[in-house]
């Protein structure tokens, strides 16, 4: 592809990133661009704590420019982007986190800091601020006998404007806000394994929420994804850009074998592109460490599906791939 002086990041990468994982990054990004230029769609999956890594700095622009058309993420990534939006100035960074003693960790707990590697999330300013806003939405839906997906409740509190007074970053750097403004399809498997999921459970236990199904769960998400994937792939191919592994990656990719094998919808195409960024080395029985070709045996990818794997830190790699896709 042609170099462009108006795209300095891309020019730098093309000049220096020529071998090994660096070359894989270029190949994957170029494959992503080709996939979109052919009129196709892309899903991005977010594992780990990519929101706390502030991936929104690049992902939000990807959403605004229609470079991503659906997201599957953990409940942690769903909520932590909003935590960062409303409490960024109260976060604490611990560069020497590898040297912390158990006593140091206890001191952080007593200051109501929840540590994610080198970054500490402030409980009062982040978690409890979101709890108050979303509890109002849960309670209203519960009393009306309605139910919504976890991401839909998050969209409601963002679009209502009730959090705007607390914004501590430029809102254009929040990927959740960008997604809400586009009503982007989001799938959140295992949402209950998140701080907000735990909070919801506590309110059901204490009786504030009467119906546990006020927040829809994983089976309903799979049904939603099956309908969405079937509809989208009538006219285009859906690609799969996987950041990390775990349930955020395995849950959505399984929609294709489910459609084929369990629903006999054999006319639905396989995923049309696959890339995984992972620092998990190939290992015995590991999903995150499985090579892409293993997915052929599960009916997720085909022999001809473009497949890429970049074995590196996603907090470094993903913004660089996005820069190429965005033409930066």
C-alpha positions as a Python dict, from the first residue, in 0.01 Angstrom:
ca = {
    (1, 'X'): (0, 0, 0),
    (2, 'X'): (112, 353, -77),
    (3, 'X'): (289, 559, 187),
    (4, 'X'): (134, 891, 287),
    (5, 'X'): (300, 1186, 455),
    (6, 'X'): (-41, 1270, 603),
    (7, 'X'): (-32, 938, 790),
    (8, 'X'): (292, 962, 992),
    (9, 'X'): (216, 677, 1234),
    (10, 'X'): (138, 440, 949),
    (11, 'X'): (448, 550, 758),
    (12, 'X'): (666, 489, 1065),
    (13, 'X'): (517, 143, 1119),
    (14, 'X'): (557, 39, 756),
    (15, 'X'): (921, 144, 761),
    (16, 'X'): (1019, -23, 1089),
    (17, 'X'): (774, -310, 1144),
    (18, 'X'): (906, -569, 899),
    (19, 'X'): (951, -899, 1081),
    (20, 'X'): (811, -1131, 1347),
    (21, 'X'): (523, -987, 1555),
    (22, 'X'): (587, -644, 1405),
    (23, 'X'): (523, -780, 1056),
    (24, 'X'): (217, -969, 1181),
    (25, 'X'): (77, -638, 1306),
    (26, 'X'): (112, -483, 959),
    (27, 'X'): (-38, -788, 788),
    (28, 'X'): (-335, -794, 1027),
    (29, 'X'): (-401, -422, 989),
    (30, 'X'): (-384, -443, 609),
    (31, 'X'): (-620, -741, 620),
    (32, 'X'): (-859, -538, 836),
    (33, 'X'): (-854, -254, 583),
    (34, 'X'): (-912, -491, 289),
    (35, 'X'): (-1203, -650, 474),
    (36, 'X'): (-1373, -313, 525),
    (37, 'X'): (-1294, -186, 175),
    (38, 'X'): (-1479, -489, 36),
    (39, 'X'): (-1792, -360, 210),
    (40, 'X'): (-1775, -594, 507),
    (41, 'X'): (-1828, -549, 883),
    (42, 'X'): (-1604, -604, 1186),
    (43, 'X'): (-1661, -714, 1543),
    (44, 'X'): (-1402, -629, 1808),
    (45, 'X'): (-1380, -831, 2129),
    (46, 'X'): (-1229, -690, 2448),
    (47, 'X'): (-1093, -912, 2724),
    (48, 'X'): (-886, -815, 3025),
    (49, 'X'): (-897, -454, 3141),
    (50, 'X'): (-860, -271, 2812),
    (51, 'X'): (-1090, 9, 2926),
    (52, 'X'): (-871, 78, 3227),
    (53, 'X'): (-580, 76, 2981),
    (54, 'X'): (-772, 366, 2818),
    (55, 'X'): (-818, 196, 2482),
    (56, 'X'): (-1101, 441, 2434),
    (57, 'X'): (-840, 693, 2316),
    (58, 'X'): (-830, 505, 1985),
    (59, 'X'): (-1135, 276, 1993),
    (60, 'X'): (-1382, 564, 2024),
    (61, 'X'): (-1259, 709, 1695),
    (62, 'X'): (-1281, 364, 1532),
    (63, 'X'): (-1646, 356, 1634),
    (64, 'X'): (-1716, 709, 1511),
    (65, 'X'): (-1558, 635, 1173),
    (66, 'X'): (-1755, 310, 1128),
    (67, 'X'): (-1445, 91, 1144),
    (68, 'X'): (-1611, -136, 1401),
    (69, 'X'): (-1973, -250, 1381),
    (70, 'X'): (-2020, -459, 1697),
    (71, 'X'): (-1830, -517, 2020),
    (72, 'X'): (-1821, -812, 2256),
    (73, 'X'): (-1662, -736, 2590),
    (74, 'X'): (-1644, -843, 2950),
    (75, 'X'): (-1859, -666, 3207),
    (76, 'X'): (-1540, -513, 3344),
    (77, 'X'): (-1462, -338, 3015),
    (78, 'X'): (-1822, -217, 2987),
    (79, 'X'): (-1813, -43, 3325),
    (80, 'X'): (-1448, 58, 3347),
    (81, 'X'): (-1466, 288, 3047),
    (82, 'X'): (-1739, 481, 3230),
    (83, 'X'): (-1541, 474, 3556),
    (84, 'X'): (-1256, 640, 3371),
    (85, 'X'): (-1495, 892, 3217),
    (86, 'X'): (-1628, 1016, 3552),
    (87, 'X'): (-1337, 957, 3791),
    (88, 'X'): (-1015, 982, 3591),
    (89, 'X'): (-860, 1250, 3810),
    (90, 'X'): (-904, 1033, 4119),
    (91, 'X'): (-719, 731, 3979),
    (92, 'X'): (-376, 648, 4117),
    (93, 'X'): (-93, 492, 3920),
    (94, 'X'): (153, 254, 4088),
    (95, 'X'): (452, 215, 3852),
    (96, 'X'): (632, -13, 4100),
    (97, 'X'): (338, -252, 4132),
    (98, 'X'): (569, -553, 4098),
    (99, 'X'): (737, -456, 4425),
    (100, 'X'): (423, -419, 4638),
    (101, 'X'): (410, -620, 4958),
    (102, 'X'): (88, -764, 5103),
    (103, 'X'): (98, -473, 5347),
    (104, 'X'): (117, -226, 5058),
    (105, 'X'): (-185, -392, 4898),
    (106, 'X'): (-376, -370, 5227),
    (107, 'X'): (-296, 1, 5244),
    (108, 'X'): (-447, 49, 4899),
    (109, 'X'): (-759, -137, 5011),
    (110, 'X'): (-792, 88, 5315),
    (111, 'X'): (-776, 390, 5084),
    (112, 'X'): (-1059, 229, 4880),
    (113, 'X'): (-840, 175, 4575),
    (114, 'X'): (-897, -132, 4356),
    (115, 'X'): (-572, -215, 4173),
    (116, 'X'): (-558, -328, 3810),
    (117, 'X'): (-187, -390, 3743),
    (118, 'X'): (-37, -39, 3769),
    (119, 'X'): (-366, 150, 3792),
    (120, 'X'): (-591, 193, 4096),
    (121, 'X'): (-965, 256, 4050),
    (122, 'X'): (-1116, 480, 4321),
    (123, 'X'): (-1423, 315, 4471),
    (124, 'X'): (-1622, 619, 4583),
    (125, 'X'): (-1568, 842, 4280),
    (126, 'X'): (-1601, 567, 4018),
    (127, 'X'): (-1790, 262, 4137),
    (128, 'X'): (-2040, 421, 4376),
    (129, 'X'): (-2108, 713, 4141),
    (130, 'X'): (-2211, 468, 3867),
    (131, 'X'): (-2408, 256, 4115),
    (132, 'X'): (-2635, 546, 4207),
    (133, 'X'): (-2707, 633, 3844),
    (134, 'X'): (-2770, 281, 3724),
    (135, 'X'): (-2974, 175, 4028),
    (136, 'X'): (-3234, 435, 3929),
    (137, 'X'): (-3257, 273, 3584),
    (138, 'X'): (-3274, -81, 3724),
    (139, 'X'): (-3545, 16, 3972),
    (140, 'X'): (-3757, 194, 3711),
    (141, 'X'): (-3735, -101, 3473),
    (142, 'X'): (-3805, -348, 3753),
    (143, 'X'): (-4115, -161, 3868),
    (144, 'X'): (-4240, -137, 3508),
    (145, 'X'): (-4188, -511, 3452),
    (146, 'X'): (-3931, -441, 3180),
    (147, 'X'): (-3591, -597, 3113),
    (148, 'X'): (-3290, -479, 2918),
    (149, 'X'): (-2937, -589, 2841),
    (150, 'X'): (-2648, -463, 3059),
    (151, 'X'): (-2516, -240, 2781),
    (152, 'X'): (-2860, -91, 2724),
    (153, 'X'): (-2875, 25, 3087),
    (154, 'X'): (-2530, 179, 3044),
    (155, 'X'): (-2642, 351, 2725),
    (156, 'X'): (-2937, 497, 2913),
    (157, 'X'): (-2729, 660, 3186),
    (158, 'X'): (-2482, 795, 2931),
    (159, 'X'): (-2741, 936, 2692),
    (160, 'X'): (-2951, 1082, 2975),
    (161, 'X'): (-2674, 1332, 3051),
    (162, 'X'): (-2699, 1268, 3425),
    (163, 'X'): (-2324, 1191, 3445),
    (164, 'X'): (-2201, 1486, 3241),
    (165, 'X'): (-2126, 1702, 3546),
    (166, 'X'): (-1874, 1438, 3658),
    (167, 'X'): (-1681, 1401, 3329),
    (168, 'X'): (-1306, 1420, 3390),
    (169, 'X'): (-1177, 1328, 3045),
    (170, 'X'): (-1262, 1460, 2702),
    (171, 'X'): (-1583, 1266, 2626),
    (172, 'X'): (-1456, 1193, 2275),
    (173, 'X'): (-1212, 948, 2438),
    (174, 'X'): (-1485, 731, 2589),
    (175, 'X'): (-1558, 434, 2364),
    (176, 'X'): (-1878, 358, 2554),
    (177, 'X'): (-2010, 709, 2490),
    (178, 'X'): (-1921, 677, 2121),
    (179, 'X'): (-2096, 339, 2111),
    (180, 'X'): (-2405, 476, 2288),
    (181, 'X'): (-2430, 763, 2043),
    (182, 'X'): (-2429, 515, 1753),
    (183, 'X'): (-2639, 254, 1937),
    (184, 'X'): (-2365, 5, 1851),
    (185, 'X'): (-2453, -359, 1916),
    (186, 'X'): (-2267, -480, 2225),
    (187, 'X'): (-2260, -834, 2363),
    (188, 'X'): (-2151, -882, 2724),
    (189, 'X'): (-2123, -1253, 2811),
    (190, 'X'): (-2076, -1331, 3179),
    (191, 'X'): (-2175, -977, 3278),
    (192, 'X'): (-2246, -1099, 3630),
    (193, 'X'): (-1869, -1147, 3669),
    (194, 'X'): (-1819, -772, 3705),
    (195, 'X'): (-1843, -511, 3978),
    (196, 'X'): (-2174, -383, 3843),
    (197, 'X'): (-2302, -739, 3817),
    (198, 'X'): (-2211, -797, 4181),
    (199, 'X'): (-2390, -476, 4276),
    (200, 'X'): (-2702, -586, 4086),
    (201, 'X'): (-2696, -921, 4268),
    (202, 'X'): (-2673, -741, 4602),
    (203, 'X'): (-2981, -533, 4523),
    (204, 'X'): (-3176, -844, 4424),
    (205, 'X'): (-3070, -1015, 4747),
    (206, 'X'): (-3174, -723, 4965),
    (207, 'X'): (-3504, -683, 4781),
    (208, 'X'): (-3451, -348, 4606),
    (209, 'X'): (-3486, -530, 4273),
    (210, 'X'): (-3768, -785, 4269),
    (211, 'X'): (-3700, -961, 3939),
    (212, 'X'): (-3352, -1099, 3879),
    (213, 'X'): (-3429, -1099, 3505),
    (214, 'X'): (-3463, -720, 3496),
    (215, 'X'): (-3112, -736, 3352),
    (216, 'X'): (-3101, -984, 3066),
    (217, 'X'): (-2836, -1256, 3069),
    (218, 'X'): (-2603, -1459, 2852),
    (219, 'X'): (-2851, -1688, 2677),
    (220, 'X'): (-3050, -1385, 2566),
    (221, 'X'): (-2727, -1225, 2446),
    (222, 'X'): (-2652, -1532, 2233),
    (223, 'X'): (-3001, -1517, 2084),
    (224, 'X'): (-2952, -1147, 2013),
    (225, 'X'): (-2614, -1214, 1852),
    (226, 'X'): (-2753, -1501, 1642),
    (227, 'X'): (-3022, -1274, 1498),
    (228, 'X'): (-2776, -989, 1443),
    (229, 'X'): (-2511, -1206, 1276),
    (230, 'X'): (-2768, -1374, 1053),
    (231, 'X'): (-2907, -1039, 939),
    (232, 'X'): (-2570, -867, 883),
    (233, 'X'): (-2420, -1154, 686),
    (234, 'X'): (-2705, -1162, 435),
    (235, 'X'): (-2525, -885, 247),
    (236, 'X'): (-2173, -877, 389),
    (237, 'X'): (-1909, -1073, 575),
    (238, 'X'): (-1841, -1021, 945),
    (239, 'X'): (-1483, -1014, 1064),
    (240, 'X'): (-1353, -1092, 1413),
    (241, 'X'): (-1079, -883, 1577),
    (242, 'X'): (-1002, -1041, 1912),
    (243, 'X'): (-813, -854, 2184),
    (244, 'X'): (-708, -1110, 2444),
    (245, 'X'): (-906, -1428, 2489),
    (246, 'X'): (-1144, -1569, 2746),
    (247, 'X'): (-1521, -1544, 2732),
    (248, 'X'): (-1512, -1217, 2536),
    (249, 'X'): (-1354, -1408, 2248),
    (250, 'X'): (-1500, -1757, 2278),
    (251, 'X'): (-1865, -1662, 2337),
    (252, 'X'): (-1928, -1462, 2017),
    (253, 'X'): (-1718, -1671, 1781),
    (254, 'X'): (-1931, -1973, 1875),
    (255, 'X'): (-2243, -1816, 1723),
    (256, 'X'): (-2145, -1954, 1381),
    (257, 'X'): (-2116, -2324, 1475),
    (258, 'X'): (-2437, -2284, 1677),
    (259, 'X'): (-2620, -2147, 1374),
    (260, 'X'): (-2480, -2422, 1151),
    (261, 'X'): (-2490, -2726, 1377),
    (262, 'X'): (-2773, -2657, 1620),
    (263, 'X'): (-3009, -2449, 1406),
    (264, 'X'): (-2911, -2600, 1068),
    (265, 'X'): (-2875, -2255, 912),
    (266, 'X'): (-2596, -2375, 688),
    (267, 'X'): (-2640, -2082, 448),
    (268, 'X'): (-2497, -1843, 710),
    (269, 'X'): (-2131, -1773, 625),
    (270, 'X'): (-1831, -1831, 849),
    (271, 'X'): (-1646, -1539, 1001),
    (272, 'X'): (-1469, -1364, 712),
    (273, 'X'): (-1154, -1239, 890),
    (274, 'X'): (-982, -1334, 1213),
    (275, 'X'): (-710, -1167, 1416),
    (276, 'X'): (-608, -1221, 1775),
    (277, 'X'): (-376, -1006, 1985),
    (278, 'X'): (-256, -1211, 2278),
    (279, 'X'): (46, -1254, 2499),
    (280, 'X'): (-68, -1607, 2581),
    (281, 'X'): (177, -1853, 2427),
    (282, 'X'): (52, -2167, 2256),
    (283, 'X'): (-24, -2415, 2531),
    (284, 'X'): (-217, -2728, 2621),
    (285, 'X'): (-594, -2679, 2631),
    (286, 'X'): (-579, -2300, 2645),
    (287, 'X'): (-835, -2103, 2445),
    (288, 'X'): (-627, -1785, 2449),
    (289, 'X'): (-319, -1982, 2346),
    (290, 'X'): (-485, -2180, 2068),
    (291, 'X'): (-364, -2112, 1715),
    (292, 'X'): (-633, -1984, 1476),
    (293, 'X'): (-637, -2304, 1269),
    (294, 'X'): (-778, -2494, 1568),
    (295, 'X'): (-1098, -2295, 1512),
    (296, 'X'): (-1145, -2466, 1176),
    (297, 'X'): (-1218, -2793, 1357),
    (298, 'X'): (-1495, -2617, 1556),
    (299, 'X'): (-1665, -2477, 1248),
    (300, 'X'): (-1579, -2116, 1337),
    (301, 'X'): (-1331, -2033, 1060),
    (302, 'X'): (-1270, -2178, 716),
    (303, 'X'): (-956, -2284, 532),
    (304, 'X'): (-963, -1963, 327),
    (305, 'X'): (-1043, -1724, 614),
    (306, 'X'): (-762, -1466, 652),
    (307, 'X'): (-607, -1545, 991),
    (308, 'X'): (-356, -1344, 1194),
    (309, 'X'): (-212, -1371, 1541),
    (310, 'X'): (1, -1103, 1706),
    (311, 'X'): (170, -1233, 2019),
    (312, 'X'): (222, -913, 2212),
    (313, 'X'): (74, -674, 2466),
    (314, 'X'): (-264, -552, 2337),
    (315, 'X'): (-224, -216, 2512),
    (316, 'X'): (71, -155, 2279),
    (317, 'X'): (-51, -330, 1965),
    (318, 'X'): (-420, -242, 1935),
    (319, 'X'): (-376, 138, 1908),
    (320, 'X'): (-114, 84, 1637),
    (321, 'X'): (-343, -142, 1433),
    (322, 'X'): (-623, 111, 1477),
    (323, 'X'): (-390, 391, 1360),
    (324, 'X'): (-333, 208, 1031),
    (325, 'X'): (-703, 134, 989),
    (326, 'X'): (-783, 500, 1057),
    (327, 'X'): (-514, 618, 816),
    (328, 'X'): (-323, 808, 1083),
}
